Amino acid sequence: MADTTREPILEVRNLVKHFPLTQGIVFRRQVGAVRAVDDISFTLYPGETLGIVGESGCGKSTVAKLLMNLERATAGEIFYKGEDISKLSGRALKAVRRNIQMVFQDPYTSLNPRMTVGDIIGEPFDIHPEAAPKGDKQARVRELLDVVGLNPEYINRYPHQFSGGQRQRIGIARGLALNPEIIICDEPVSALDVSVQAQVINLMEKLQDEFGLSYLFIAHDLSIVRHISDRVGVMYLGKMVEIGSDAAIYDHPTHPYTQALLSAVPLPDPDAREGRERIILTGDVPSPANPPSGCRFRTRCWKAQDRCAEELPLLAVPQRYADADTAVAHDSACHFAEEKPQVTHA
Amino acid sequence: MTETGIDLVKNETAATPGTPLLEVRDLQVEFHTREGVAKAVNGVSYSVEAGETLAVLGESGSGKSVTAQAIMGILDMPPGRIAGGEILFQGQDLLAMTEAQRRKIRGNKIAMIFQDALSSLNPVLSVGYQLGEMFRVHRGASRKEATARAVELMERVRIPAAKDRVNDYPHEFSGGMRQRIMIAMALALEPDLIIADEPTTALDVTVQAQVMDLLAELQQEYRMGLILITHDLGVVADVADRIAVMYAGRIVERGDVREIYRTPAHPYTKGLLESIPRLDQKGSDLYAIRGLPPTLTSLPAGCSFSPRCDRAREICLTERPLPVTVLDAEGAPVPGRSSACHFWKETLHG
Amino acid sequence: MPDQNLTGTRSTAPVAEVAQAEAGPPPGKPRSLWSDAWSDLRRKPSFLIAAAMILVLIVIAAFPGLFTSASPRDADLSGAFLRSPELTKFFSPEWFGYDSQGRSVYARVIYGTRASIVIGVSVTVIVLFVGSLVGMIAGYFGGWVDAVVSRIVDTFMGIPFLLGAMVILVSFDVRGKLVITLALAVLGWTTIARVMRGSVISVKQADYVQAARSLGAGTWRILLRHVLPNAMAPVIVVAMVALGGYISAEATLSYLGIGLADPAMSWGSDINTGKDQIRVALHVLIFPSIMLSGTILAFLMMGDAVRDALDPKLR
């Protein structure tokens, strides 16, 4: 479990990513920007799982890409063990990359169809020869296959010969090859069947215990995030609206968006159908190219007042809970943050 | 094939007098692939009453969507082939009808809602035109009349500013709005039966709730039968009256939604229910059904689920379990409830 | 996961989705996508016919002497002037008749094969290499590199193929195979470059390319290991179809008298010779024409069959 007294292994400060919207072919001019990630901060501690939830377009996948340096941040810093890695390049970046790996969402497109499983899992060693096993590379690949629960004899097969769940295991084995400390998982099970999801989740938990990994677990499925995470952050339209321990977010949410989100999740319990109060939000998520002023959620919020349009709520422990020593005292970016009983429990 | 299980059919007809709205009897669909003949649907029987929601629950490859395609008559043939069975709609066998007869039923009496609204709507025609087309083709309405009806429908599915948006194109709507348009289209001719294939899978949670609510409300209003095809145990629990659980082309368990969720009588159902993480409680380890679904081209002898089943015994490997009526604690048959497991009793009580 | 059966967004038939049991039987032998395509092709009659035809043509081009003992240049004006084909009991060159200079049409058709095959294949090889390289660079790097390259490609695409080739060739005094090959290649590479560019753009967004980047793989590694092998399929198909086009272009140019000419042998120039006696000796025109069309057809059929086999939508 997380040890929050220790130094964070990853710290994100005021991270911003704007994708410019341009017009014209020869003379490009910027006509606006998609504010995919807009001033986000969080920390990840060694050995813990931080879940990031949000609906499509909230910027959670962009966060993953920024952390992996697949996209360059517009502003802000990413500290890995105290060192800002967001501006690194070349050799220094490559060295950091060994320690931060990623598991992708779609097991059907994240493995090169023209490479054998052995080549895919062994590729990290070709790229980082300094981290390659001294002796037999093949033996290490077989060992990795075994670790993720695949038959090592499959080493010469091609990805399309495997099912979705098996492919995701191959992706995880590739992520483990360099013994990273952090694994960023972008919707790692959302493409899998229900019965296979549980297998992969259990595998990920087992690997975390075994290798002391820190996970950043990005998903839209709130139930899975609750299951695997120690702490959870909720994103809406490029902003982090609430973050806290899993009990804080799931049992004592104070942000209206989180409350709506939780109440909208259908529970696999037909008896809970009637007793449960559901908040059905109206409308759709606004475009990140033209977000509402002030609080981003105000256009769909039932609590919204004039203040919400004028003043951006900060992510902090709400005043009214400042002295509470229960899980309700956690960061929430709402002017009117308040617990709403019986949101999740029927 | 004797999958139907005679005693079971008796029970159901006894419970609900008169002909059901739709009854699928021992349906078999095959696909011819490079690897051989895949039995995608292997003796499936279910029925839906007017005003009732039947959820067909299953994972990819279970045959749940193929069954729906067969009902709608939109199966790709070849490679698909209906190898046997009957689909009775209001007592008439759809499979025995001519294509012209079926076309009259499709859209008019049975409508379908697809998962991907964007690819189901024609991108070069306005939404209003596509909605109005239904009235022009099936009801011979004039252009003006059709547009008026389109606006009306859009209002029914609560699309804001319907009048202004009736001439917009599909890509100008958000995912949730497009799915509403799909629903409007399905409702246009006030069909008796709606088949919804993963209608909310592509939507975000908050939008999913809106759409499911709308669908349930409209269904009640029009007293339509609804077949909801999904893999989402949460959605099923929320809206279904009865469930049919499919695995490898067969129905393994069916019955009332509450009974099945409370006391599943098939190890696969039980495993599924235990393998999903819960929002309302933090468990420790998830139960995971081991292994993978079988290849449809080479189904195991005996029970298809036996290679993954904790309860499997010798008999499961050799003898295929037929659906049997589940008995309650007093030994009385539970109407409409069946399980295709040799050890349903042990599963139910254990 | 969402059941893909109905929407068909995933390319597989519904059943192909279902895979082997985890601990169960291993999924057959290792099969790469190429070997899958190959096993598809092997069962396809159109591919087998095309392959057999192409094989025969290549052997003819390489060893014309194996097929005829007659020399295509032996002229017997007195005895064989426009002698009509004669159906002997067993196959003999007599079946093809003789041309206006008393040369065996059969021998000329056999010896003319080499020009077509050599030019067709070499143009394709050059075009494949240059076009792929340019297309890959433009597609992968994008930005101004792509803008510049794409404009150049557009410019070349604007030149009518045959007219352009004629203009180039007319400026040469001696027009051998090499000159014709280069002229066609100069005008032909843009097609490949364009296809490659599009293919690379779609491949470079694939997750496995992102995965390689996040591992810290260098540009060349990504290009050669990940992008190129996955972007090649459509390019190969286009190249095969284009090969037929190059053969026909060569014949057309030779027919027009600005390609190969006597003493070099080409079906195109033989068709040209034949057209003058079309009323008296149709055979002089017919046989090279059949060979030409057959050859082009073989390559088109091959391209078509390969396209089907490589098309992931059918997989």
mmCIF file of C-alpha atoms in Angstrom, chain A residues 108-333:
data_model
loop_
_atom_site.group_PDB
_atom_site.id
_atom_site.type_symbol
_atom_site.label_atom_id
_atom_site.label_comp_id
_atom_site.label_asym_id
_atom_site.label_seq_id
_atom_site.Cartn_x
_atom_site.Cartn_y
_atom_site.Cartn_z
ATOM 1 C CA TYR A 108 -5.378 -5.268 -30.892
ATOM 2 C CA THR A 109 -3.432 -2.237 -32.054
ATOM 3 C CA SER A 110 -0.702 -1.883 -29.458
ATOM 4 C CA LEU A 111 1.307 -4.877 -30.645
ATOM 5 C CA ASN A 112 3.104 -4.759 -33.988
ATOM 6 C CA PRO A 113 1.342 -7.436 -36.053
ATOM 7 C CA ARG A 114 4.491 -8.234 -38.030
ATOM 8 C CA MET A 115 6.662 -9.052 -35.022
ATOM 9 C CA THR A 116 6.711 -12.235 -33.002
ATOM 10 C CA VAL A 117 5.818 -12.132 -29.349
ATOM 11 C CA GLY A 118 9.457 -12.757 -28.515
ATOM 12 C CA ASP A 119 10.542 -9.771 -30.593
ATOM 13 C CA ILE A 120 7.886 -7.552 -29.072
ATOM 14 C CA ILE A 121 8.777 -8.374 -25.479
ATOM 15 C CA GLY A 122 12.493 -8.368 -26.271
ATOM 16 C CA GLU A 123 12.470 -5.026 -28.054
ATOM 17 C CA PRO A 124 12.997 -2.984 -24.878
ATOM 18 C CA PHE A 125 16.330 -4.809 -24.488
ATOM 19 C CA ASP A 126 17.371 -3.881 -28.027
ATOM 20 C CA ILE A 127 16.561 -0.247 -27.359
ATOM 21 C CA HIS A 128 18.212 -0.218 -23.951
ATOM 22 C CA PRO A 129 21.184 -2.588 -24.308
ATOM 23 C CA GLU A 130 22.504 -1.442 -20.929
ATOM 24 C CA ALA A 131 19.419 -2.914 -19.279
ATOM 25 C CA ALA A 132 19.422 -6.146 -21.224
ATOM 26 C CA PRO A 133 20.072 -9.347 -19.310
ATOM 27 C CA LYS A 134 23.716 -10.354 -19.405
ATOM 28 C CA GLY A 135 23.185 -13.833 -20.683
ATOM 29 C CA ASP A 136 20.383 -15.204 -22.736
ATOM 30 C CA LYS A 137 17.835 -12.625 -23.834
ATOM 31 C CA GLN A 138 15.445 -15.359 -24.943
ATOM 32 C CA ALA A 139 15.467 -16.860 -21.482
ATOM 33 C CA ARG A 140 14.440 -13.532 -19.981
ATOM 34 C CA VAL A 141 11.611 -13.158 -22.486
ATOM 35 C CA ARG A 142 10.363 -16.633 -21.618
ATOM 36 C CA GLU A 143 10.540 -15.744 -17.962
ATOM 37 C CA LEU A 144 8.461 -12.613 -18.601
ATOM 38 C CA LEU A 145 5.871 -14.633 -20.481
ATOM 39 C CA ASP A 146 5.671 -16.937 -17.528
ATOM 40 C CA VAL A 147 5.319 -14.015 -15.115
ATOM 41 C CA VAL A 148 2.252 -12.724 -16.951
ATOM 42 C CA GLY A 149 0.721 -16.180 -17.133
ATOM 43 C CA LEU A 150 1.402 -17.124 -20.731
ATOM 44 C CA ASN A 151 3.010 -20.291 -21.944
ATOM 45 C CA PRO A 152 6.702 -19.487 -22.675
ATOM 46 C CA GLU A 153 6.460 -21.812 -25.667
ATOM 47 C CA TYR A 154 4.403 -19.118 -27.411
ATOM 48 C CA ILE A 155 7.502 -16.995 -27.915
ATOM 49 C CA ASN A 156 7.572 -17.404 -31.692
ATOM 50 C CA ARG A 157 3.908 -16.755 -32.312
ATOM 51 C CA TYR A 158 2.381 -13.607 -33.708
ATOM 52 C CA PRO A 159 -0.066 -11.307 -31.906
ATOM 53 C CA HIS A 160 -3.060 -12.159 -34.084
ATOM 54 C CA GLN A 161 -2.866 -15.731 -32.855
ATOM 55 C CA PHE A 162 -3.857 -14.589 -29.381
ATOM 56 C CA SER A 163 -7.094 -13.399 -27.845
ATOM 57 C CA GLY A 164 -7.573 -9.905 -26.449
ATOM 58 C CA GLY A 165 -6.773 -10.878 -22.883
ATOM 59 C CA GLN A 166 -3.661 -12.757 -23.908
ATOM 60 C CA ARG A 167 -2.500 -9.821 -25.993
ATOM 61 C CA GLN A 168 -2.944 -7.505 -23.062
ATOM 62 C CA ARG A 169 -0.714 -9.850 -21.073
ATOM 63 C CA ILE A 170 1.892 -9.554 -23.798
ATOM 64 C CA GLY A 171 1.634 -5.773 -23.547
ATOM 65 C CA ILE A 172 2.111 -5.991 -19.803
ATOM 66 C CA ALA A 173 5.151 -8.255 -20.238
ATOM 67 C CA ARG A 174 6.678 -5.687 -22.588
ATOM 68 C CA GLY A 175 6.025 -3.000 -19.983
ATOM 69 C CA LEU A 176 7.735 -5.080 -17.300
ATOM 70 C CA ALA A 177 10.819 -5.962 -19.328
ATOM 71 C CA LEU A 178 12.981 -3.069 -18.150
ATOM 72 C CA ASN A 179 11.973 -3.402 -14.492
ATOM 73 C CA PRO A 180 10.263 -0.016 -14.366
ATOM 74 C CA GLU A 181 9.087 1.629 -11.173
ATOM 75 C CA ILE A 182 6.019 3.269 -12.639
ATOM 76 C CA ILE A 183 3.510 1.828 -15.059
ATOM 77 C CA ILE A 184 0.977 4.089 -16.657
ATOM 78 C CA CYS A 185 -2.116 2.120 -17.616
ATOM 79 C CA ASP A 186 -4.436 3.814 -20.066
ATOM 80 C CA GLU A 187 -7.763 1.943 -19.959
ATOM 81 C CA PRO A 188 -5.928 -1.390 -19.803
ATOM 82 C CA VAL A 189 -9.034 -3.570 -19.517
ATOM 83 C CA SER A 190 -11.777 -1.607 -21.206
ATOM 84 C CA ALA A 191 -11.372 -3.521 -24.470
ATOM 85 C CA LEU A 192 -11.653 -6.897 -22.754
ATOM 86 C CA ASP A 193 -14.569 -9.156 -21.973
ATOM 87 C CA VAL A 194 -15.923 -9.098 -18.433
ATOM 88 C CA SER A 195 -14.639 -12.530 -17.508
ATOM 89 C CA VAL A 196 -11.189 -11.709 -18.858
ATOM 90 C CA GLN A 197 -11.055 -8.254 -17.227
ATOM 91 C CA ALA A 198 -10.912 -9.829 -13.802
ATOM 92 C CA GLN A 199 -7.974 -12.015 -14.836
ATOM 93 C CA VAL A 200 -5.977 -9.035 -16.051
ATOM 94 C CA ILE A 201 -6.835 -6.893 -13.023
ATOM 95 C CA ASN A 202 -5.754 -9.682 -10.686
ATOM 96 C CA LEU A 203 -2.543 -10.094 -12.655
ATOM 97 C CA MET A 204 -1.800 -6.393 -12.370
ATOM 98 C CA GLU A 205 -2.360 -6.443 -8.642
ATOM 99 C CA LYS A 206 -0.136 -9.475 -8.257
ATOM 100 C CA LEU A 207 2.644 -7.815 -10.251
ATOM 101 C CA GLN A 208 2.370 -4.667 -8.182
ATOM 102 C CA ASP A 209 2.940 -6.621 -4.994
ATOM 103 C CA GLU A 210 5.717 -8.654 -6.527
ATOM 104 C CA PHE A 211 7.733 -5.821 -8.058
ATOM 105 C CA GLY A 212 6.652 -2.877 -5.899
ATOM 106 C CA LEU A 213 5.257 -1.019 -8.909
ATOM 107 C CA SER A 214 3.452 2.300 -8.809
ATOM 108 C CA TYR A 215 0.457 2.483 -11.090
ATOM 109 C CA LEU A 216 -1.252 5.424 -12.641
ATOM 110 C CA PHE A 217 -4.504 3.762 -13.616
ATOM 111 C CA ILE A 218 -6.560 5.719 -16.108
ATOM 112 C CA ALA A 219 -10.063 4.444 -16.802
ATOM 113 C CA HIS A 220 -13.640 5.444 -17.298
ATOM 114 C CA ASP A 221 -15.016 2.478 -15.387
ATOM 115 C CA LEU A 222 -15.508 3.720 -11.859
ATOM 116 C CA SER A 223 -15.988 0.280 -10.367
ATOM 117 C CA ILE A 224 -12.683 -1.015 -11.655
ATOM 118 C CA VAL A 225 -10.876 2.123 -10.560
ATOM 119 C CA ARG A 226 -12.303 1.759 -7.084
ATOM 120 C CA HIS A 227 -11.203 -1.842 -6.967
ATOM 121 C CA ILE A 228 -7.583 -1.229 -7.891
ATOM 122 C CA SER A 229 -6.815 2.275 -6.616
ATOM 123 C CA ASP A 230 -5.519 3.600 -3.325
ATOM 124 C CA ARG A 231 -6.281 7.147 -4.315
ATOM 125 C CA VAL A 232 -8.508 8.491 -7.052
ATOM 126 C CA GLY A 233 -8.627 11.716 -9.055
ATOM 127 C CA VAL A 234 -11.704 12.774 -11.000
ATOM 128 C CA MET A 235 -11.220 14.792 -14.173
ATOM 129 C CA TYR A 236 -13.709 16.921 -16.058
ATOM 130 C CA LEU A 237 -12.920 18.883 -19.203
ATOM 131 C CA GLY A 238 -9.182 19.149 -18.651
ATOM 132 C CA LYS A 239 -9.402 19.896 -14.940
ATOM 133 C CA MET A 240 -8.968 17.778 -11.859
ATOM 134 C CA VAL A 241 -12.177 18.390 -9.956
ATOM 135 C CA GLU A 242 -11.708 16.132 -6.966
ATOM 136 C CA ILE A 243 -8.938 13.959 -5.628
ATOM 137 C CA GLY A 244 -8.594 11.864 -2.524
ATOM 138 C CA SER A 245 -8.417 8.396 -1.051
ATOM 139 C CA ASP A 246 -10.748 5.847 -2.511
ATOM 140 C CA ALA A 247 -12.998 6.111 0.539
ATOM 141 C CA ALA A 248 -13.064 9.890 0.190
ATOM 142 C CA ILE A 249 -14.110 9.830 -3.438
ATOM 143 C CA TYR A 250 -16.485 6.891 -3.370
ATOM 144 C CA ASP A 251 -18.025 7.195 0.065
ATOM 145 C CA HIS A 252 -17.771 10.935 0.716
ATOM 146 C CA PRO A 253 -17.691 12.735 -2.640
ATOM 147 C CA THR A 254 -18.179 16.477 -2.272
ATOM 148 C CA HIS A 255 -17.972 17.633 -5.881
ATOM 149 C CA PRO A 256 -21.305 17.580 -7.702
ATOM 150 C CA TYR A 257 -19.740 16.058 -10.819
ATOM 151 C CA THR A 258 -18.316 13.143 -8.874
ATOM 152 C CA GLN A 259 -21.667 12.674 -7.200
ATOM 153 C CA ALA A 260 -23.468 12.633 -10.528
ATOM 154 C CA LEU A 261 -20.925 10.297 -12.023
ATOM 155 C CA LEU A 262 -21.206 7.831 -9.173
ATOM 156 C CA SER A 263 -24.959 7.915 -9.125
ATOM 157 C CA ALA A 264 -25.123 7.264 -12.863
ATOM 158 C CA VAL A 265 -23.155 4.032 -12.700
ATOM 159 C CA PRO A 266 -25.583 1.149 -12.969
ATOM 160 C CA LEU A 267 -25.077 -1.216 -10.061
ATOM 161 C CA PRO A 268 -25.172 -4.925 -10.782
ATOM 162 C CA ASP A 269 -27.957 -5.299 -8.258
ATOM 163 C CA PRO A 270 -31.574 -5.337 -9.430
ATOM 164 C CA ASP A 271 -32.804 -4.824 -5.891
ATOM 165 C CA ALA A 272 -31.041 -1.460 -5.707
ATOM 166 C CA ARG A 273 -33.028 -0.196 -8.683
ATOM 167 C CA GLU A 274 -35.809 1.597 -6.885
ATOM 168 C CA GLY A 275 -34.169 2.690 -3.671
ATOM 169 C CA ARG A 276 -31.375 4.563 -5.352
ATOM 170 C CA GLU A 277 -31.460 8.259 -5.996
ATOM 171 C CA ARG A 278 -29.931 9.052 -9.323
ATOM 172 C CA ILE A 279 -28.661 12.340 -10.536
ATOM 173 C CA ILE A 280 -29.287 12.445 -14.257
ATOM 174 C CA LEU A 281 -27.190 15.219 -15.717
ATOM 175 C CA THR A 282 -28.645 17.163 -18.572
ATOM 176 C CA GLY A 283 -26.788 17.956 -21.751
ATOM 177 C CA ASP A 284 -23.400 16.949 -22.970
ATOM 178 C CA VAL A 285 -19.835 17.771 -22.071
ATOM 179 C CA PRO A 286 -18.935 21.156 -23.631
ATOM 180 C CA SER A 287 -16.159 21.324 -26.197
ATOM 181 C CA PRO A 288 -12.666 21.618 -24.722
ATOM 182 C CA ALA A 289 -11.920 24.144 -27.473
ATOM 183 C CA ASN A 290 -14.407 26.507 -25.920
ATOM 184 C CA PRO A 291 -14.832 25.616 -22.251
ATOM 185 C CA PRO A 292 -17.227 27.545 -19.999
ATOM 186 C CA SER A 293 -15.810 30.379 -17.926
ATOM 187 C CA GLY A 294 -15.207 29.849 -14.243
ATOM 188 C CA CYS A 295 -16.114 26.348 -13.183
ATOM 189 C CA ARG A 296 -16.110 24.031 -16.179
ATOM 190 C CA PHE A 297 -18.934 21.961 -14.802
ATOM 191 C CA ARG A 298 -21.341 24.807 -14.169
ATOM 192 C CA THR A 299 -23.260 24.315 -17.440
ATOM 193 C CA ARG A 300 -24.507 20.933 -16.259
ATOM 194 C CA CYS A 301 -24.518 21.534 -12.525
ATOM 195 C CA TRP A 302 -27.698 21.837 -10.491
ATOM 196 C CA LYS A 303 -25.930 23.942 -7.862
ATOM 197 C CA ALA A 304 -24.491 26.510 -10.250
ATOM 198 C CA GLN A 305 -24.807 30.172 -9.339
ATOM 199 C CA ASP A 306 -23.374 33.408 -10.704
ATOM 200 C CA ARG A 307 -20.205 32.942 -8.730
ATOM 201 C CA CYS A 308 -19.452 29.709 -10.601
ATOM 202 C CA ALA A 309 -19.306 31.537 -13.930
ATOM 203 C CA GLU A 310 -17.000 34.228 -12.625
ATOM 204 C CA GLU A 311 -14.623 32.513 -10.312
ATOM 205 C CA LEU A 312 -12.647 29.362 -11.006
ATOM 206 C CA PRO A 313 -12.958 27.075 -7.985
ATOM 207 C CA LEU A 314 -9.602 25.915 -6.663
ATOM 208 C CA LEU A 315 -8.794 22.313 -5.893
ATOM 209 C CA ALA A 316 -8.508 22.372 -2.097
ATOM 210 C CA VAL A 317 -10.113 20.985 1.031
ATOM 211 C CA PRO A 318 -13.494 22.759 1.278
ATOM 212 C CA GLN A 319 -13.764 25.313 4.065
ATOM 213 C CA ARG A 320 -16.609 23.568 5.784
ATOM 214 C CA TYR A 321 -14.646 20.354 6.131
ATOM 215 C CA ALA A 322 -11.288 21.942 6.956
ATOM 216 C CA ASP A 323 -11.388 20.650 10.512
ATOM 217 C CA ALA A 324 -13.011 17.313 9.839
ATOM 218 C CA ASP A 325 -10.690 14.399 10.362
ATOM 219 C CA THR A 326 -12.645 11.906 8.283
ATOM 220 C CA ALA A 327 -12.257 11.106 4.616
ATOM 221 C CA VAL A 328 -14.637 13.933 3.781
ATOM 222 C CA ALA A 329 -11.756 16.362 4.215
ATOM 223 C CA HIS A 330 -10.178 16.029 0.796
ATOM 224 C CA ASP A 331 -9.490 18.256 -2.180
ATOM 225 C CA SER A 332 -12.547 19.262 -4.178
ATOM 226 C CA ALA A 333 -12.770 22.060 -6.731
#
